[in-house]
Amino acid sequence: MAISAGLVKELRERTGSGMMECKKALVETDGDIEAAIELMRKSGAAKADKKAGRTAAEGLIIFKASDDCKNAVMVEVNCETDFVTKGDDFINFSSAVAQVALDKKPADIDALLALPLEGEISVLDATKNLIAKIGENMNVRRFVSRTTDGVLGSYIHGGRIGVLVELQGGDEALAKDIAMHVAASRPNCVSEKDVSADLIEKEKEIFTAQAAESGKPADIIEKMVEGRIKKFLKEVTLLGQPFVKNPDQTVEQLLESAGATVVGFDRLEVGEGIEKKVENFAEEVMAQAQAR
């Protein structure tokens, strides 16, 4: 049967796929648009499965907050190349996923992937459809969320680093300053009480071994190690670090002057923990062109 331009247009609007792909699906299903959508979803899943083994270590950190700023989320969505992160398809998809995470408050990443994003299509299936359309592996990797009766502040650096801070006391400007500090200084936790005993013991062993090489008496070595541990705790805790905007003042002093305390913070950086495969750039472009 003849496939009208209007039918192709409707399928394109409903799936976001290219004109030729839509027309091909309609021809194969004799103009049945619902069957064509199902066929394209199956085809998209197959294409996504083929690309699933490819490293996706680029991407975006997206922040969303409720109107009253008492609920907020950050979501990391990955792709293979920085080029794709600049495209409207990837940006709009990532934004929509973050909005769903904010609205539906899923318990974990699996729950988020199962939520509907486009009508009855789940986040996971929508991801596969976008993989088929763009031709790169993609992954909704993780998200963090906070709900508070205090103050939430955020900072997104270039779409690659995102920080969400929760305060009691203070205001949004202070919370944003703290978020900017966390983005730049990468503290492990809020205060010394949050540092694990195992980590302290590990560092103590290292410092003791280093100090022993000095040949100094045991009591001197003990004092040296104590001093190194104190310095280490200041370096890895938010409250102990010098504030990036005023290094003469610690973050703890800044908070005390504002009558505020940090409940907690979350810091996400695109691709952290993902092992990237190093390839010759020309060969990488050729390999991706051939795969498509």
PDB file of N, CA and C in Angstrom, residues 23-81:
ATOM      1  N   LYS A  23       9.408   5.555   7.227  1.00  0.00           N
ATOM      2  CA  LYS A  23       8.739   5.064   6.026  1.00  0.00           C
ATOM      3  C   LYS A  23       8.963   3.568   5.857  1.00  0.00           C
ATOM      4  N   LYS A  24      10.183   3.112   6.122  1.00  0.00           N
ATOM      5  CA  LYS A  24      10.504   1.690   6.011  1.00  0.00           C
ATOM      6  C   LYS A  24       9.663   0.863   6.974  1.00  0.00           C
ATOM      7  N   ALA A  25       9.517   1.343   8.198  1.00  0.00           N
ATOM      8  CA  ALA A  25       8.724   0.613   9.203  1.00  0.00           C
ATOM      9  C   ALA A  25       7.254   0.559   8.798  1.00  0.00           C
ATOM     10  N   LEU A  26       6.735   1.640   8.234  1.00  0.00           N
ATOM     11  CA  LEU A  26       5.339   1.682   7.805  1.00  0.00           C
ATOM     12  C   LEU A  26       5.096   0.750   6.613  1.00  0.00           C
ATOM     13  N   VAL A  27       6.059   0.689   5.718  1.00  0.00           N
ATOM     14  CA  VAL A  27       5.939  -0.229   4.579  1.00  0.00           C
ATOM     15  C   VAL A  27       5.896  -1.664   5.068  1.00  0.00           C
ATOM     16  N   GLU A  28       6.767  -2.000   6.013  1.00  0.00           N
ATOM     17  CA  GLU A  28       6.841  -3.370   6.531  1.00  0.00           C
ATOM     18  C   GLU A  28       5.593  -3.760   7.316  1.00  0.00           C
ATOM     19  N   THR A  29       4.871  -2.771   7.842  1.00  0.00           N
ATOM     20  CA  THR A  29       3.674  -3.078   8.646  1.00  0.00           C
ATOM     21  C   THR A  29       2.389  -2.676   7.925  1.00  0.00           C
ATOM     22  N   ASP A  30       2.486  -2.454   6.602  1.00  0.00           N
ATOM     23  CA  ASP A  30       1.312  -2.099   5.786  1.00  0.00           C
ATOM     24  C   ASP A  30       0.570  -0.881   6.321  1.00  0.00           C
ATOM     25  N   GLY A  31       1.333   0.103   6.793  1.00  0.00           N
ATOM     26  CA  GLY A  31       0.730   1.360   7.222  1.00  0.00           C
ATOM     27  C   GLY A  31       0.140   1.351   8.620  1.00  0.00           C
ATOM     28  N   ASP A  32       0.316   0.262   9.370  1.00  0.00           N
ATOM     29  CA  ASP A  32      -0.191   0.184  10.739  1.00  0.00           C
ATOM     30  C   ASP A  32       0.799   0.918  11.650  1.00  0.00           C
ATOM     31  N   ILE A  33       0.422   2.113  12.096  1.00  0.00           N
ATOM     32  CA  ILE A  33       1.371   2.956  12.819  1.00  0.00           C
ATOM     33  C   ILE A  33       1.755   2.371  14.175  1.00  0.00           C
ATOM     34  N   GLU A  34       0.806   1.724  14.859  1.00  0.00           N
ATOM     35  CA  GLU A  34       1.121   1.116  16.157  1.00  0.00           C
ATOM     36  C   GLU A  34       2.096  -0.053  15.984  1.00  0.00           C
ATOM     37  N   ALA A  35       1.865  -0.846  14.948  1.00  0.00           N
ATOM     38  CA  ALA A  35       2.768  -1.966  14.668  1.00  0.00           C
ATOM     39  C   ALA A  35       4.145  -1.445  14.256  1.00  0.00           C
ATOM     40  N   ALA A  36       4.145  -0.318  13.539  1.00  0.00           N
ATOM     41  CA  ALA A  36       5.417   0.272  13.112  1.00  0.00           C
ATOM     42  C   ALA A  36       6.224   0.753  14.321  1.00  0.00           C
ATOM     43  N   ILE A  37       5.521   1.342  15.301  1.00  0.00           N
ATOM     44  CA  ILE A  37       6.190   1.801  16.522  1.00  0.00           C
ATOM     45  C   ILE A  37       6.807   0.616  17.264  1.00  0.00           C
ATOM     46  N   GLU A  38       6.044  -0.465  17.367  1.00  0.00           N
ATOM     47  CA  GLU A  38       6.552  -1.661  18.051  1.00  0.00           C
ATOM     48  C   GLU A  38       7.760  -2.231  17.313  1.00  0.00           C
ATOM     49  N   LEU A  39       7.679  -2.269  15.981  1.00  0.00           N
ATOM     50  CA  LEU A  39       8.797  -2.776  15.173  1.00  0.00           C
ATOM     51  C   LEU A  39      10.038  -1.923  15.379  1.00  0.00           C
ATOM     52  N   MET A  40       9.860  -0.613  15.416  1.00  0.00           N
ATOM     53  CA  MET A  40      10.995   0.294  15.595  1.00  0.00           C
ATOM     54  C   MET A  40      11.584   0.172  16.988  1.00  0.00           C
ATOM     55  N   ARG A  41      10.742  -0.067  17.969  1.00  0.00           N
ATOM     56  CA  ARG A  41      11.241  -0.268  19.332  1.00  0.00           C
ATOM     57  C   ARG A  41      12.098  -1.528  19.411  1.00  0.00           C
ATOM     58  N   LYS A  42      11.638  -2.602  18.741  1.00  0.00           N
ATOM     59  CA  LYS A  42      12.413  -3.841  18.739  1.00  0.00           C
ATOM     60  C   LYS A  42      13.738  -3.648  18.010  1.00  0.00           C
ATOM     61  N   SER A  43      13.677  -2.929  16.895  1.00  0.00           N
ATOM     62  CA  SER A  43      14.885  -2.658  16.119  1.00  0.00           C
ATOM     63  C   SER A  43      15.849  -1.804  16.916  1.00  0.00           C
ATOM     64  N   GLY A  44      15.298  -0.815  17.630  1.00  0.00           N
ATOM     65  CA  GLY A  44      16.125   0.062  18.457  1.00  0.00           C
ATOM     66  C   GLY A  44      16.798  -0.703  19.575  1.00  0.00           C
ATOM     67  N   ALA A  45      16.071  -1.627  20.197  1.00  0.00           N
ATOM     68  CA  ALA A  45      16.647  -2.440  21.273  1.00  0.00           C
ATOM     69  C   ALA A  45      17.783  -3.307  20.753  1.00  0.00           C
ATOM     70  N   ALA A  46      17.609  -3.843  19.546  1.00  0.00           N
ATOM     71  CA  ALA A  46      18.649  -4.683  18.952  1.00  0.00           C
ATOM     72  C   ALA A  46      19.903  -3.863  18.664  1.00  0.00           C
ATOM     73  N   LYS A  47      19.701  -2.664  18.128  1.00  0.00           N
ATOM     74  CA  LYS A  47      20.842  -1.800  17.851  1.00  0.00           C
ATOM     75  C   LYS A  47      21.535  -1.389  19.140  1.00  0.00           C
ATOM     76  N   ALA A  48      20.736  -1.116  20.184  1.00  0.00           N
ATOM     77  CA  ALA A  48      21.303  -0.725  21.477  1.00  0.00           C
ATOM     78  C   ALA A  48      22.121  -1.851  22.069  1.00  0.00           C
ATOM     79  N   ASP A  49      21.627  -3.074  21.940  1.00  0.00           N
ATOM     80  CA  ASP A  49      22.349  -4.229  22.483  1.00  0.00           C
ATOM     81  C   ASP A  49      23.723  -4.379  21.828  1.00  0.00           C
ATOM     82  N   LYS A  50      23.795  -4.080  20.519  1.00  0.00           N
ATOM     83  CA  LYS A  50      25.068  -4.198  19.809  1.00  0.00           C
ATOM     84  C   LYS A  50      26.087  -3.170  20.309  1.00  0.00           C
ATOM     85  N   LYS A  51      25.590  -2.025  20.777  1.00  0.00           N
ATOM     86  CA  LYS A  51      26.484  -0.954  21.214  1.00  0.00           C
ATOM     87  C   LYS A  51      26.748  -0.982  22.716  1.00  0.00           C
ATOM     88  N   ALA A  52      26.103  -1.897  23.431  1.00  0.00           N
ATOM     89  CA  ALA A  52      26.159  -1.902  24.894  1.00  0.00           C
ATOM     90  C   ALA A  52      27.563  -2.108  25.440  1.00  0.00           C
ATOM     91  N   GLY A  53      28.440  -2.768  24.685  1.00  0.00           N
ATOM     92  CA  GLY A  53      29.784  -3.033  25.169  1.00  0.00           C
ATOM     93  C   GLY A  53      30.743  -1.874  24.982  1.00  0.00           C
ATOM     94  N   ARG A  54      30.319  -0.823  24.296  1.00  0.00           N
ATOM     95  CA  ARG A  54      31.200   0.309  24.028  1.00  0.00           C
ATOM     96  C   ARG A  54      31.229   1.254  25.221  1.00  0.00           C
ATOM     97  N   THR A  55      32.400   1.783  25.518  1.00  0.00           N
ATOM     98  CA  THR A  55      32.584   2.628  26.703  1.00  0.00           C
ATOM     99  C   THR A  55      31.866   3.959  26.543  1.00  0.00           C
ATOM    100  N   ALA A  56      31.029   4.287  27.515  1.00  0.00           N
ATOM    101  CA  ALA A  56      30.322   5.573  27.537  1.00  0.00           C
ATOM    102  C   ALA A  56      30.775   6.328  28.777  1.00  0.00           C
ATOM    103  N   ALA A  57      31.818   7.152  28.630  1.00  0.00           N
ATOM    104  CA  ALA A  57      32.405   7.844  29.775  1.00  0.00           C
ATOM    105  C   ALA A  57      32.286   9.363  29.673  1.00  0.00           C
ATOM    106  N   GLU A  58      31.654   9.847  28.596  1.00  0.00           N
ATOM    107  CA  GLU A  58      31.329  11.269  28.492  1.00  0.00           C
ATOM    108  C   GLU A  58      29.888  11.453  28.972  1.00  0.00           C
ATOM    109  N   GLY A  59      29.373  12.662  28.889  1.00  0.00           N
ATOM    110  CA  GLY A  59      27.984  12.847  29.290  1.00  0.00           C
ATOM    111  C   GLY A  59      27.729  14.162  29.992  1.00  0.00           C
ATOM    112  N   LEU A  60      26.623  14.190  30.732  1.00  0.00           N
ATOM    113  CA  LEU A  60      26.184  15.412  31.424  1.00  0.00           C
ATOM    114  C   LEU A  60      25.710  15.093  32.834  1.00  0.00           C
ATOM    115  N   ILE A  61      25.880  16.074  33.718  1.00  0.00           N
ATOM    116  CA  ILE A  61      25.239  16.066  35.024  1.00  0.00           C
ATOM    117  C   ILE A  61      24.101  17.079  34.939  1.00  0.00           C
ATOM    118  N   ILE A  62      22.882  16.630  35.181  1.00  0.00           N
ATOM    119  CA  ILE A  62      21.699  17.498  35.098  1.00  0.00           C
ATOM    120  C   ILE A  62      21.106  17.703  36.488  1.00  0.00           C
ATOM    121  N   PHE A  63      20.796  18.961  36.809  1.00  0.00           N
ATOM    122  CA  PHE A  63      20.199  19.305  38.103  1.00  0.00           C
ATOM    123  C   PHE A  63      18.757  19.764  37.899  1.00  0.00           C
ATOM    124  N   LYS A  64      17.874  19.302  38.778  1.00  0.00           N
ATOM    125  CA  LYS A  64      16.482  19.757  38.783  1.00  0.00           C
ATOM    126  C   LYS A  64      16.049  19.969  40.229  1.00  0.00           C
ATOM    127  N   ALA A  65      15.244  21.015  40.458  1.00  0.00           N
ATOM    128  CA  ALA A  65      14.729  21.291  41.798  1.00  0.00           C
ATOM    129  C   ALA A  65      13.253  21.647  41.731  1.00  0.00           C
ATOM    130  N   SER A  66      12.538  21.372  42.806  1.00  0.00           N
ATOM    131  CA  SER A  66      11.126  21.741  42.893  1.00  0.00           C
ATOM    132  C   SER A  66      11.000  23.254  43.002  1.00  0.00           C
ATOM    133  N   ASP A  67       9.800  23.758  42.783  1.00  0.00           N
ATOM    134  CA  ASP A  67       9.583  25.212  42.805  1.00  0.00           C
ATOM    135  C   ASP A  67       9.953  25.832  44.145  1.00  0.00           C
ATOM    136  N   ASP A  68       9.732  25.086  45.231  1.00  0.00           N
ATOM    137  CA  ASP A  68      10.058  25.632  46.556  1.00  0.00           C
ATOM    138  C   ASP A  68      11.491  25.331  46.980  1.00  0.00           C
ATOM    139  N   CYS A  69      12.240  24.665  46.095  1.00  0.00           N
ATOM    140  CA  CYS A  69      13.653  24.335  46.340  1.00  0.00           C
ATOM    141  C   CYS A  69      13.859  23.468  47.577  1.00  0.00           C
ATOM    142  N   LYS A  70      12.861  22.687  47.921  1.00  0.00           N
ATOM    143  CA  LYS A  70      12.991  21.769  49.060  1.00  0.00           C
ATOM    144  C   LYS A  70      13.286  20.342  48.603  1.00  0.00           C
ATOM    145  N   ASN A  71      13.148  20.102  47.308  1.00  0.00           N
ATOM    146  CA  ASN A  71      13.475  18.800  46.722  1.00  0.00           C
ATOM    147  C   ASN A  71      14.374  19.037  45.509  1.00  0.00           C
ATOM    148  N   ALA A  72      15.406  18.213  45.376  1.00  0.00           N
ATOM    149  CA  ALA A  72      16.311  18.388  44.237  1.00  0.00           C
ATOM    150  C   ALA A  72      16.969  17.063  43.880  1.00  0.00           C
ATOM    151  N   VAL A  73      17.346  16.952  42.605  1.00  0.00           N
ATOM    152  CA  VAL A  73      18.055  15.753  42.131  1.00  0.00           C
ATOM    153  C   VAL A  73      19.185  16.163  41.205  1.00  0.00           C
ATOM    154  N   MET A  74      20.178  15.303  41.110  1.00  0.00           N
ATOM    155  CA  MET A  74      21.196  15.388  40.067  1.00  0.00           C
ATOM    156  C   MET A  74      21.285  14.015  39.418  1.00  0.00           C
ATOM    157  N   VAL A  75      21.341  14.000  38.095  1.00  0.00           N
ATOM    158  CA  VAL A  75      21.405  12.749  37.340  1.00  0.00           C
ATOM    159  C   VAL A  75      22.612  12.781  36.411  1.00  0.00           C
ATOM    160  N   GLU A  76      23.332  11.662  36.338  1.00  0.00           N
ATOM    161  CA  GLU A  76      24.415  11.519  35.368  1.00  0.00           C
ATOM    162  C   GLU A  76      23.940  10.643  34.223  1.00  0.00           C
ATOM    163  N   VAL A  77      24.007  11.181  33.003  1.00  0.00           N
ATOM    164  CA  VAL A  77      23.675  10.430  31.793  1.00  0.00           C
ATOM    165  C   VAL A  77      24.924  10.395  30.924  1.00  0.00           C
ATOM    166  N   ASN A  78      25.327   9.208  30.517  1.00  0.00           N
ATOM    167  CA  ASN A  78      26.580   9.042  29.778  1.00  0.00           C
ATOM    168  C   ASN A  78      26.368   8.747  28.305  1.00  0.00           C
ATOM    169  N   CYS A  79      27.357   9.123  27.512  1.00  0.00           N
ATOM    170  CA  CYS A  79      27.431   8.773  26.095  1.00  0.00           C
ATOM    171  C   CYS A  79      28.908   8.542  25.769  1.00  0.00           C
ATOM    172  N   GLU A  80      29.211   8.317  24.506  1.00  0.00           N
ATOM    173  CA  GLU A  80      30.588   7.974  24.130  1.00  0.00           C
ATOM    174  C   GLU A  80      31.466   9.176  23.825  1.00  0.00           C
ATOM    175  N   THR A  81      30.883  10.238  23.261  1.00  0.00           N
ATOM    176  CA  THR A  81      31.700  11.377  22.840  1.00  0.00           C
ATOM    177  C   THR A  81      31.136  12.687  23.373  1.00  0.00           C
TER     178      THR A  81
END
